[in-house]
mmCIF file of C-alpha atoms and ligand atoms in Angstrom:
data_model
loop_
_atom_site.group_PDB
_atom_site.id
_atom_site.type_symbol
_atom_site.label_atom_id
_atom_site.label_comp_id
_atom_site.label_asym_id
_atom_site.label_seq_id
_atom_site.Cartn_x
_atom_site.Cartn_y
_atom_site.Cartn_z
ATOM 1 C CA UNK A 1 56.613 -69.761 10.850
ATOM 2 C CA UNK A 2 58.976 -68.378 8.645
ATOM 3 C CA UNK A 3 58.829 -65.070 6.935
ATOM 4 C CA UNK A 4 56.574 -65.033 3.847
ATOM 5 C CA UNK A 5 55.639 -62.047 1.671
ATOM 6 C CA UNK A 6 53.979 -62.171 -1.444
ATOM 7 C CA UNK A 7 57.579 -61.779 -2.817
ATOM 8 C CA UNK A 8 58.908 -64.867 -0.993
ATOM 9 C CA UNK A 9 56.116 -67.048 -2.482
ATOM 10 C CA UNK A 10 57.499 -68.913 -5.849
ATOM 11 C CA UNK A 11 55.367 -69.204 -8.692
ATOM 12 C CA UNK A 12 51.364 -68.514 -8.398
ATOM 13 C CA UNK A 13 51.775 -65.108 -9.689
ATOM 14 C CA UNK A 14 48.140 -64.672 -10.593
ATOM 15 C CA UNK A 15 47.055 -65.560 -7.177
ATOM 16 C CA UNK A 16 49.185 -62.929 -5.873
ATOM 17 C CA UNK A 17 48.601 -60.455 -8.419
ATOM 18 C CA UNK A 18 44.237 -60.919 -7.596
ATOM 19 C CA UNK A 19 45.029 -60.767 -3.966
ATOM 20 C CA UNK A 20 47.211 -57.753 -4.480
ATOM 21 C CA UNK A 21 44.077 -55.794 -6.875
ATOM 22 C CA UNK A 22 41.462 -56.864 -3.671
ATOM 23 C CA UNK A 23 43.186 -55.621 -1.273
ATOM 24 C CA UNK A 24 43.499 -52.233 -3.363
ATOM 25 C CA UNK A 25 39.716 -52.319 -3.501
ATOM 26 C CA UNK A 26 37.513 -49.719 -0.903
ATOM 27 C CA UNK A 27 35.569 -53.294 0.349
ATOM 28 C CA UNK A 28 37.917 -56.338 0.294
ATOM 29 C CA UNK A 29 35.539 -59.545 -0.267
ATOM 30 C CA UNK A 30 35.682 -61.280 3.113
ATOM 31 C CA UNK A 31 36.023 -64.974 2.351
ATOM 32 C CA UNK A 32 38.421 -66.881 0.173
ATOM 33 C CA UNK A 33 39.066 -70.193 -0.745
ATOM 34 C CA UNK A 34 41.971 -71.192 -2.058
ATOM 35 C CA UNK A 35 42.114 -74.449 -4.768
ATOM 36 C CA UNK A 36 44.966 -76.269 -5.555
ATOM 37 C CA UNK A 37 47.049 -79.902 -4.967
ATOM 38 C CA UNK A 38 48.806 -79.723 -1.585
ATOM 39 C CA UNK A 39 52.132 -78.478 -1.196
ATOM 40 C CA UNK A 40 52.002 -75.188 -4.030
ATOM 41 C CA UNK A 41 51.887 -72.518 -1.356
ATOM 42 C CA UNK A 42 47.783 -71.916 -0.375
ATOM 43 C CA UNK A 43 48.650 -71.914 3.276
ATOM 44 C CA UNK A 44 52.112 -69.489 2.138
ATOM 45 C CA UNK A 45 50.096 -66.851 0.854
ATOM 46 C CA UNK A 46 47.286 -66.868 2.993
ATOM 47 C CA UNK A 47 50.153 -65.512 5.528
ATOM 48 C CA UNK A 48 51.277 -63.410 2.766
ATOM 49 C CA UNK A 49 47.936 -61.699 2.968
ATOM 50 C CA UNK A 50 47.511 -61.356 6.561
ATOM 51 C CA UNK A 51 51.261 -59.801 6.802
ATOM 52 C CA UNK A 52 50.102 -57.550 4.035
ATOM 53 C CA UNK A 53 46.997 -56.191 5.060
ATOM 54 C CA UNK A 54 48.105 -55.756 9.209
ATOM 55 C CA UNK A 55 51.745 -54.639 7.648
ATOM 56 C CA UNK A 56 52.957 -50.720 9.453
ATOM 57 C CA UNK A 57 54.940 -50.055 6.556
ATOM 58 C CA UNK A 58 53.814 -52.021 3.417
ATOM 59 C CA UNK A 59 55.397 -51.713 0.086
ATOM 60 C CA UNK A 60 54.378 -51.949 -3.349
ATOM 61 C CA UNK A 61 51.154 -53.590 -1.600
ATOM 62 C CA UNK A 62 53.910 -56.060 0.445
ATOM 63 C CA UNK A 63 54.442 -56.851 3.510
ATOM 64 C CA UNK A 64 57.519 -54.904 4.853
ATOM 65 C CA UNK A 65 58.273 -58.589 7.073
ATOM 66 C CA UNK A 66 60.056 -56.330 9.998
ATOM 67 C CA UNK A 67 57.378 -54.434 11.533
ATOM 68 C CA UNK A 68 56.035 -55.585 14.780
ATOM 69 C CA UNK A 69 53.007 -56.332 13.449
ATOM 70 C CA UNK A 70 54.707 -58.843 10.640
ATOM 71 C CA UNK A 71 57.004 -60.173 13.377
ATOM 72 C CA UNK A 72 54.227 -60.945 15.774
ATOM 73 C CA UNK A 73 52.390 -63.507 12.203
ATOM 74 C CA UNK A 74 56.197 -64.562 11.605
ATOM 75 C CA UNK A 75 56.943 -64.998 15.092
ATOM 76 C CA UNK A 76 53.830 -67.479 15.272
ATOM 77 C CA UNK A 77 52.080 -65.243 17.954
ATOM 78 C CA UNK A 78 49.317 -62.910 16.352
ATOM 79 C CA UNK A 79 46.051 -63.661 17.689
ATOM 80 C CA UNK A 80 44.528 -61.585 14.889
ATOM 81 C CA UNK A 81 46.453 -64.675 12.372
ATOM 82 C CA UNK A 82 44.541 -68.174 13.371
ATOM 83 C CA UNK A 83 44.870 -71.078 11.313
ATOM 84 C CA UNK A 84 42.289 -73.956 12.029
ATOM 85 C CA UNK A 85 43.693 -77.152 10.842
ATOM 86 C CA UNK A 86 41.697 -80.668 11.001
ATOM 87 C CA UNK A 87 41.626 -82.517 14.368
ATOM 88 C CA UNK A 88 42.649 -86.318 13.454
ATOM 89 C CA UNK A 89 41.098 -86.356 10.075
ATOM 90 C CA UNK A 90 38.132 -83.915 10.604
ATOM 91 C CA UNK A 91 37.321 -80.172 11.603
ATOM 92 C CA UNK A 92 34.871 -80.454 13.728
ATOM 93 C CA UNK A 93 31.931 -78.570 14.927
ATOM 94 C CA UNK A 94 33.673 -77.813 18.631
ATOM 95 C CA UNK A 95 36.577 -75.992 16.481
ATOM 96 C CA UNK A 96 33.764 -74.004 14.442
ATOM 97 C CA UNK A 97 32.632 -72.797 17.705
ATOM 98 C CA UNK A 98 35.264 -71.759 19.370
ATOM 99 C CA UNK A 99 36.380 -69.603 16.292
ATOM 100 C CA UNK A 100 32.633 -67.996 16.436
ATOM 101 C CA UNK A 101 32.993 -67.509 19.868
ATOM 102 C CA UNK A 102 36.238 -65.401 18.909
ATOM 103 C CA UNK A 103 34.478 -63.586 16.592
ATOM 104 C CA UNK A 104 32.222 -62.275 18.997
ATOM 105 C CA UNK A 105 35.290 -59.992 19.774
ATOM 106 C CA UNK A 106 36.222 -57.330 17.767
ATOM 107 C CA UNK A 107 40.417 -58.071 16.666
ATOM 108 C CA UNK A 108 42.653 -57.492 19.420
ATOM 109 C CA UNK A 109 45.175 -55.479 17.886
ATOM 110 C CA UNK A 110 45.284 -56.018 14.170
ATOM 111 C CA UNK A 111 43.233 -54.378 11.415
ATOM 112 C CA UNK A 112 42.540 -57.540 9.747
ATOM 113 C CA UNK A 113 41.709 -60.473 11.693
ATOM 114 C CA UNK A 114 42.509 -63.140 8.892
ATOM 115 C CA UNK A 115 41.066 -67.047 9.877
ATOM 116 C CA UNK A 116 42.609 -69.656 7.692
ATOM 117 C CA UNK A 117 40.681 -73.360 7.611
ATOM 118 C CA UNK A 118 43.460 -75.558 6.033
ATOM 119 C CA UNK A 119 41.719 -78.522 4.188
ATOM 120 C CA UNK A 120 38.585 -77.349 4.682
ATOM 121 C CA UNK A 121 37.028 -80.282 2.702
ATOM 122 C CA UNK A 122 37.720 -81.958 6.122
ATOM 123 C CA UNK A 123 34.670 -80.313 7.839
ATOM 124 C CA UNK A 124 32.117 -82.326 8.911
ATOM 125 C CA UNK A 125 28.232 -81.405 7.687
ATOM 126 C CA UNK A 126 27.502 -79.657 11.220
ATOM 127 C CA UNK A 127 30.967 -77.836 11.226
ATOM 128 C CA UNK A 128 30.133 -77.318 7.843
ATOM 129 C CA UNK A 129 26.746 -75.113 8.285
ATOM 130 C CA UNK A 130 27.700 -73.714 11.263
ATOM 131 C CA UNK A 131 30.674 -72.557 9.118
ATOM 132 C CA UNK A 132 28.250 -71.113 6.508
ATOM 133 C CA UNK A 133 26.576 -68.911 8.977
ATOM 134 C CA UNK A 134 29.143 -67.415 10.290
ATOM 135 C CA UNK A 135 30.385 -66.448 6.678
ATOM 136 C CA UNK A 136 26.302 -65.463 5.659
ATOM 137 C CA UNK A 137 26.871 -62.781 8.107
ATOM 138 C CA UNK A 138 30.575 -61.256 8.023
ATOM 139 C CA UNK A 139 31.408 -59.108 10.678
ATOM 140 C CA UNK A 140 33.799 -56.660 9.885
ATOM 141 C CA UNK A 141 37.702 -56.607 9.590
ATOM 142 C CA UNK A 142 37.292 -60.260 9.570
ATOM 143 C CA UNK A 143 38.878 -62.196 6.361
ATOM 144 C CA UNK A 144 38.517 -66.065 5.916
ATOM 145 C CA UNK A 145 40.551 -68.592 3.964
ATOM 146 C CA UNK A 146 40.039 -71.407 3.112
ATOM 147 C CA UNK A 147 42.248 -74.057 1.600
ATOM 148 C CA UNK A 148 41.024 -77.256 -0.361
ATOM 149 C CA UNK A 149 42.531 -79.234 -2.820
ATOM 150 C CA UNK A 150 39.297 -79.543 -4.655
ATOM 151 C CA UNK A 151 36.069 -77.019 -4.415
ATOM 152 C CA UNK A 152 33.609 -79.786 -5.449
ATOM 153 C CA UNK A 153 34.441 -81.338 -1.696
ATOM 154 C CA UNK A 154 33.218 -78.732 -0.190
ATOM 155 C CA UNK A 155 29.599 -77.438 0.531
ATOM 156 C CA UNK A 156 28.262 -75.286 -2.517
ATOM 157 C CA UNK A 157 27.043 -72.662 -0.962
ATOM 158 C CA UNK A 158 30.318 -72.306 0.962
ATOM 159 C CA UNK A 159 31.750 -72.036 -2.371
ATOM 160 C CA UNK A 160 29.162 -69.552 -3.522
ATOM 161 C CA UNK A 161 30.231 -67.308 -0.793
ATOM 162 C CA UNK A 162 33.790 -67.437 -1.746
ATOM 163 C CA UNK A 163 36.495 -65.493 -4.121
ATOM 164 C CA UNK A 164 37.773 -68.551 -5.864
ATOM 165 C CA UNK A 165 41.631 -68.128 -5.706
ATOM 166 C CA UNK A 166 43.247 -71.281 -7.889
ATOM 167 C CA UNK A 167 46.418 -72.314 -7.603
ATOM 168 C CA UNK A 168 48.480 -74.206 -10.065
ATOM 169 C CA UNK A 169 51.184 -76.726 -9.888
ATOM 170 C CA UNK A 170 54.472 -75.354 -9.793
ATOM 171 C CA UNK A 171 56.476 -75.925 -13.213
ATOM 172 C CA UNK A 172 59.281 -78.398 -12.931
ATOM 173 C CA UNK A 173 62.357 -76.240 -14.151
ATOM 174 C CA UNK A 174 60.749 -74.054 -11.016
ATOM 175 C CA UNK A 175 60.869 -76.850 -8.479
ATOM 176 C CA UNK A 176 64.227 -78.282 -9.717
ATOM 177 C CA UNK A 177 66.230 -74.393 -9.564
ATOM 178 C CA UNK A 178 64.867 -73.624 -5.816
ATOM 179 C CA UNK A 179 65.780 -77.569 -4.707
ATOM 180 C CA UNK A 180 69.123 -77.113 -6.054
ATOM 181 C CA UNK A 181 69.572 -73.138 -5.098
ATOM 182 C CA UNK A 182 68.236 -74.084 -1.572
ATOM 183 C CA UNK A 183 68.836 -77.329 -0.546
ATOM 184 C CA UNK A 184 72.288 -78.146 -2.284
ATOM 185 C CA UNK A 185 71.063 -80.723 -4.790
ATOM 186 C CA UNK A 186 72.659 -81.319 -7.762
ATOM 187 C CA UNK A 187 70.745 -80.180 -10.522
ATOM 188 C CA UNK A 188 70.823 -83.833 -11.990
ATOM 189 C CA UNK A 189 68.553 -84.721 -8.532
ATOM 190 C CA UNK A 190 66.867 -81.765 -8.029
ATOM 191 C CA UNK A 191 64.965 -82.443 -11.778
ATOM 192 C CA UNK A 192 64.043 -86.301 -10.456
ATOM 193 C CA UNK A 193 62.558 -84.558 -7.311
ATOM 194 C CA UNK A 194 60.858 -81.941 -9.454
ATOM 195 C CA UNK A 195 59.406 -84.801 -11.641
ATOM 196 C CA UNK A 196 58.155 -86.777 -9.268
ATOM 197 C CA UNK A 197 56.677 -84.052 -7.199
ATOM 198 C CA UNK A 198 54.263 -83.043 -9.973
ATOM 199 C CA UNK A 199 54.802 -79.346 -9.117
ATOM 200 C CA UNK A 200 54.245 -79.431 -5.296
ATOM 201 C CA UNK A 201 56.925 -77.660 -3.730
ATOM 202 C CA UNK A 202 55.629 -79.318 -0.171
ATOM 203 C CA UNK A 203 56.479 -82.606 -1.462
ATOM 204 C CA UNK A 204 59.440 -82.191 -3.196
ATOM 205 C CA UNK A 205 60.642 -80.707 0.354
ATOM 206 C CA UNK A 206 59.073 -84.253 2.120
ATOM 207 C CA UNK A 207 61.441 -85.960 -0.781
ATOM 208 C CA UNK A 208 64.191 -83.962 -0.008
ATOM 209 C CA UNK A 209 64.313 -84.153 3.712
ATOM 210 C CA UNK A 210 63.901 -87.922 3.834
ATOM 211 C CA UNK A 211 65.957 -90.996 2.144
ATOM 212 C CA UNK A 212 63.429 -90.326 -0.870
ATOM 213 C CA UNK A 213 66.061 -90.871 -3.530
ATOM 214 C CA UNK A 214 67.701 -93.774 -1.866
ATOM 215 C CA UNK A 215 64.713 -95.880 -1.241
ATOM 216 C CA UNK A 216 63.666 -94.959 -5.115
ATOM 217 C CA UNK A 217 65.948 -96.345 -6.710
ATOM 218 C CA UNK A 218 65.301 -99.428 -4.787
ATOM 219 C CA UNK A 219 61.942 -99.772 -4.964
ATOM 220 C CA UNK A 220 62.102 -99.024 -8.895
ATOM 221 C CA UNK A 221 64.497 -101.595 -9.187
ATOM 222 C CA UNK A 222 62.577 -103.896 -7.802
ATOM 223 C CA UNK A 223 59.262 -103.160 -9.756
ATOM 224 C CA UNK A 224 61.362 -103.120 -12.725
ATOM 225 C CA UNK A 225 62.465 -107.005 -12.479
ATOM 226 C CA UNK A 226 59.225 -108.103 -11.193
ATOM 227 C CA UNK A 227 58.104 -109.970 -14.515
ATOM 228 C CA UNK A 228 61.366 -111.919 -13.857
ATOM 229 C CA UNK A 229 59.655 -113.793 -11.390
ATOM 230 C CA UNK A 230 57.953 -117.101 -12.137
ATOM 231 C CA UNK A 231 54.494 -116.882 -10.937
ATOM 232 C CA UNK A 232 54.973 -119.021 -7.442
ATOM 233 C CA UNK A 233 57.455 -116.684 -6.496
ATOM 234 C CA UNK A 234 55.703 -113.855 -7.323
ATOM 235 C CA UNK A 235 53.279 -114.547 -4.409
ATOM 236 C CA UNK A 236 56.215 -114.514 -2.001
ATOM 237 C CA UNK A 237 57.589 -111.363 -3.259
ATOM 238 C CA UNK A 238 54.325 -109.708 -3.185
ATOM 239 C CA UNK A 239 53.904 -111.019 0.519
ATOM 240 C CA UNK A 240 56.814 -109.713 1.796
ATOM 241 C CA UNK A 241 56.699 -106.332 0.113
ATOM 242 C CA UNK A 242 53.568 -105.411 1.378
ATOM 243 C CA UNK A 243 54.500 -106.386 4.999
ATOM 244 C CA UNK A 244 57.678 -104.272 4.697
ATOM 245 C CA UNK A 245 55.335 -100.981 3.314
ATOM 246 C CA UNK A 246 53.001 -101.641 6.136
ATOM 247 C CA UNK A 247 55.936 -100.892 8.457
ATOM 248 C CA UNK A 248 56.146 -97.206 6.586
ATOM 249 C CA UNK A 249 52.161 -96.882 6.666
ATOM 250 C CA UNK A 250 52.241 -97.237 10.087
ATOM 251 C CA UNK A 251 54.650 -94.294 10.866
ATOM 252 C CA UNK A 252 51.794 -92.221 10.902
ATOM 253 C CA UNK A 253 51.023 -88.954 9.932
ATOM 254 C CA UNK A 254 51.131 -87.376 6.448
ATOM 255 C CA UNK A 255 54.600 -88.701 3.941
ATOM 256 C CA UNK A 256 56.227 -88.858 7.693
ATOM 257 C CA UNK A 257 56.802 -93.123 6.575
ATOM 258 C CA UNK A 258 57.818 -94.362 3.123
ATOM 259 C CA UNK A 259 55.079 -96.974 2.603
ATOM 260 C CA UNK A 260 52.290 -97.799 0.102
ATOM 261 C CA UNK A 261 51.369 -94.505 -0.962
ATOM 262 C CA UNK A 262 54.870 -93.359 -1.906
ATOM 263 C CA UNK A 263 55.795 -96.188 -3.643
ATOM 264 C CA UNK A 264 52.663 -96.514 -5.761
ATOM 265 C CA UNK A 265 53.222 -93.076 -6.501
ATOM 266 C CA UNK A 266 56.967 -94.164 -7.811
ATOM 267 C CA UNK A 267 55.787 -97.190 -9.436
ATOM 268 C CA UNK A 268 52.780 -95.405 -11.288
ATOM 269 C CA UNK A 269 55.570 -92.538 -12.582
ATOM 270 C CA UNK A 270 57.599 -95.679 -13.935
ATOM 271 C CA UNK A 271 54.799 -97.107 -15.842
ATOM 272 C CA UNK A 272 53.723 -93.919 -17.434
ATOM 273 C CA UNK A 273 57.131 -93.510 -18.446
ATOM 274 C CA UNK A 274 57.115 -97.253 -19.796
ATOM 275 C CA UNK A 275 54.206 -96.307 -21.803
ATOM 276 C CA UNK A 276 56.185 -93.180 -23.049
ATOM 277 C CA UNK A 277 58.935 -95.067 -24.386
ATOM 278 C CA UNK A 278 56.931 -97.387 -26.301
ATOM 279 C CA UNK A 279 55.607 -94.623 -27.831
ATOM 280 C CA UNK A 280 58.952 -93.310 -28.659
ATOM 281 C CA UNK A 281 57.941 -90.426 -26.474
ATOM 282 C CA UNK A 282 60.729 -87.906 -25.793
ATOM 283 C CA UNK A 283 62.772 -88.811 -23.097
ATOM 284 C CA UNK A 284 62.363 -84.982 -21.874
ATOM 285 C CA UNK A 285 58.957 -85.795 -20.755
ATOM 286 C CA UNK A 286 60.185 -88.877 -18.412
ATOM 287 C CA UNK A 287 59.329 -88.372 -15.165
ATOM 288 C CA UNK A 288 62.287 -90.806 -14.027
ATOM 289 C CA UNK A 289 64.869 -88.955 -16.723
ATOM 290 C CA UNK A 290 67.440 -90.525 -15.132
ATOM 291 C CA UNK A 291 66.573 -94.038 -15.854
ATOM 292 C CA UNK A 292 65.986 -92.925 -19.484
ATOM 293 C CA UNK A 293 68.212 -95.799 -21.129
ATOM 294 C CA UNK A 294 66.683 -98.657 -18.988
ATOM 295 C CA UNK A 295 63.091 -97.148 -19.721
ATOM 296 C CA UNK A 296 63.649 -97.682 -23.461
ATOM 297 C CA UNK A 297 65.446 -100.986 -23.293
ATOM 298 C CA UNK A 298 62.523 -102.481 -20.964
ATOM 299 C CA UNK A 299 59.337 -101.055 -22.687
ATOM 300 C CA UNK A 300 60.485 -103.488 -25.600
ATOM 301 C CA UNK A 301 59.217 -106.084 -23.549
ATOM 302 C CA UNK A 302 55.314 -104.903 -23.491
ATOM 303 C CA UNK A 303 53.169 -104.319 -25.234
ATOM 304 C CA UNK A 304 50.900 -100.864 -24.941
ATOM 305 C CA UNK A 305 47.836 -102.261 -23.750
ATOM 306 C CA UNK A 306 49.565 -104.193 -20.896
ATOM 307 C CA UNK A 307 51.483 -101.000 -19.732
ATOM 308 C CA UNK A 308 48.336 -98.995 -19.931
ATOM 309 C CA UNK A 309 46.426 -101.535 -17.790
ATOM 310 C CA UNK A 310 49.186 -101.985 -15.359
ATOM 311 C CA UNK A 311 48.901 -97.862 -15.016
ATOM 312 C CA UNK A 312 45.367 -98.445 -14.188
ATOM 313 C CA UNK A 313 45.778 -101.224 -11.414
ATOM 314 C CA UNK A 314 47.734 -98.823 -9.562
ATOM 315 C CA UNK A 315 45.143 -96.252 -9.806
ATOM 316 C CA UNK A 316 42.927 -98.335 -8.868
ATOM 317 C CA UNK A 317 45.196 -99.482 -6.075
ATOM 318 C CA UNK A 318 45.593 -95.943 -4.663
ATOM 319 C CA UNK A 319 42.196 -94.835 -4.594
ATOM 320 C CA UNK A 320 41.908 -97.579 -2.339
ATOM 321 C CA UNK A 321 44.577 -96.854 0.183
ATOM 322 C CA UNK A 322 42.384 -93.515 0.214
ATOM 323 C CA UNK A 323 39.762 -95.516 1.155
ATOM 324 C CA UNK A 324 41.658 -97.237 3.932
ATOM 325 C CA UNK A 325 41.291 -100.488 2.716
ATOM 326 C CA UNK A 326 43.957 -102.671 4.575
ATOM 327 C CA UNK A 327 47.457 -101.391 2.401
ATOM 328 C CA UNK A 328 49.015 -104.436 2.714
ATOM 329 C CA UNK A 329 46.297 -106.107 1.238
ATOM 330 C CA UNK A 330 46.029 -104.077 -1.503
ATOM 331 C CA UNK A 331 49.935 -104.064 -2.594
ATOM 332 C CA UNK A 332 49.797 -107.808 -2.174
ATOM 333 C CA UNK A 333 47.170 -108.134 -4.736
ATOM 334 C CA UNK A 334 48.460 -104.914 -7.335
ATOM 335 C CA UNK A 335 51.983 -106.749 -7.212
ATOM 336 C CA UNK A 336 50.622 -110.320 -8.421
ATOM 337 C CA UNK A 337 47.761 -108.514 -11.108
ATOM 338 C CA UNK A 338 51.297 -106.544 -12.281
ATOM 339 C CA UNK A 339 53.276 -109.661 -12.379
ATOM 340 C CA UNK A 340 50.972 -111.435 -14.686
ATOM 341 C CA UNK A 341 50.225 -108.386 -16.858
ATOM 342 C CA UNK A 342 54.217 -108.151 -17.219
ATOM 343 C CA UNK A 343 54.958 -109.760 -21.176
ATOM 344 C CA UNK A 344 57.523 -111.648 -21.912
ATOM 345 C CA UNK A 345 61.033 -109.041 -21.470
ATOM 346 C CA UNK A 346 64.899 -109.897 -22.129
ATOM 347 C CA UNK A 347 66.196 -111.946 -19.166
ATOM 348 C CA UNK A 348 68.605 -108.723 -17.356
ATOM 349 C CA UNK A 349 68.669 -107.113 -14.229
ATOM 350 C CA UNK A 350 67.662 -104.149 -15.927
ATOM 351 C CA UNK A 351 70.200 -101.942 -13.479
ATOM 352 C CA UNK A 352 73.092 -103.903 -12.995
ATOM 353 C CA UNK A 353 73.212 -104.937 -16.698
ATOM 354 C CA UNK A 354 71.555 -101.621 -17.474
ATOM 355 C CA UNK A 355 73.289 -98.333 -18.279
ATOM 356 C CA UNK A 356 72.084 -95.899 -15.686
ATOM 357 C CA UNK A 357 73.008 -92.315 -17.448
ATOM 358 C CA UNK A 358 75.841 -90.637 -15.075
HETATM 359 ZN ZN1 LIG B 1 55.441 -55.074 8.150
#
């Protein structure tokens, strides 16, 4: 883990500043949950907390980060600091007991024992109600978080029992200075990240640390002259696509491969932007800025009501990916429903002919 005050976080200063005014308070509420789209620093300040409230010398209501007992949370070896994460795709009921069997135990050395349950919408039912008896009856100097990108996923009377902490996206300008400051971006890049990130930090980092930008401009490129493709063809293309994205499903894990769910998310930005430019949107709000000129000059060749529809195909198409349908199936089929939405548009590569902005 790295080191992570309140003061390290970036943005979600109303989180911090209610966490700060609890922790003033004579009884600190015991169980949290923490709302927000992955990536804009739940699991961040949940460490924040525990540093701050086990900190030996805290300031300002901080974590000093030197102390032995903020080295031991930084260092990754505080027993008092546990975070459950889901097994595979679920927390299950084993994990639920063997954190109430913990609890049985008074902390071993901290003040605080702080539990965090990252995605907590992954509990199963039975983890789920043993869960909600162990937080019916708190035992003390024990604190839980939990994280979830949406309360309504969760059981209600877990919520019920919980200080609802939310947590916003990051703004873009926010995103696009710490890429640039950190990770040696030019600023030009840094705001496409940003964009495309929709204020995650976490996944403008995935973007960053992979051949995000690369692959990008490839796969816009190629969703950008797909109406130049007679219909036969189309089936081809959409063939071989999808078998290539299955290749980047099947790397596993969370954003670890570039497949489907990336590049729906790309393709979905450049359709919104599409629809933008037909309506003579400003070019500010673009998620792909950089393709600004091309956006204009190929949104002359739909019409609103195809654009619109083509934005909700690839909804569509995403909510099933969540639902595991087969992926390659399901680009197969979104490429050939775009093709024949796509209206009649100038005959140009739209990016060698085009005028990418330098
Ligand atoms: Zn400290």
């Amino acid at each position: 883990m790295v080191n992570m005050r309140f003061s390290d976080i970036l943005g979600q200063e109303k989180a911090q500043h209610f966490l700060r005014q609890v922790m003033a308070r004579e009884k600190m509420p015991h169980a949290y949950l923490f709302t927000g789209i992955p990536g804009v620093g739940k699991k961040s300040t949940a460490q924040a907390l525990a540093m701050a409230l086990n900190c030996l010398s805290p300031q300002d209501g901080d974590a000093c980060g030197s102390c032995a007992s903020c080295r031991k949370i930084v260092g990754g070896n505080a027993p008092d600091f546990q975070v459950i994460r889901p097994e595979g795709s679920k927390i299950g009921i084993d994990q639920i007991r063997e954190v109430n069997h913990g609890l049985s135990f008074a902390p071993l050395s901290a003040r605080y024992r702080v539990l965090v349950f990252c995605q907590s919408e992954a509990m199963t039912p039975e983890a789920a109600n043993a869960f909600l008896k162990t937080l019916e009856e708190p035992s003390l100097g024990n604190i839980f978080i939990l994280t979830a990108t949406e309360p309504l996923d969760l059981l209600p009377t877990i919520v019920s029992r919980c200080q609802r902490v939310s947590f916003q996206p990051l703004p873009r300008a926010v995103v696009t200075n710490w890429i640039s400051e950190k990770k040696g971006l030019s600023r030009k890049e840094a705001d496409i990240v940003a964009g495309l990130s929709e204020g995650s930090l976490g996944r403008a980092l995935e973007m960053v640390e992979s051949e995000f930008l690369e692959k990008r401009e490839e796969w816009l490129a190629r969703i950008a002259g797909l109406p130049a493709f007679p219909k036969t063809k189309a089936l081809g293309v959409a063939f071989k696509w999808a078998e290539e994205l299955k290749t980047g499903d099947t790397r596993g894990g969370q954003g670890s491969g570039f497949g489907s769910a990336v590049v729906l998310d790309i393709w979905k930005s450049w359709y919104r932007d599409l629809l933008l430019a037909k309506a003579e949107g400003s070019e500010h709000s673009f998620m792909n800025r950089d393709f600004s000129q091309n956006l204009k000059k190929i949104s002359k060749g739909f019409n609103i009501k195809n654009l619109a529809e083509s934005v909700f195909l690839i909804d569509r198409a995403q909510m099933d990916l969540v639902e595991n349908r087969n992926s390659a199936l399901v680009v197969e089929h979104l490429v050939l429903q775009l093709s024949a939405l796509a209206a009649r548009r100038p005959p140009l590569d739209p990016f060698t002919n085009g005028s990418r902005q330098a």
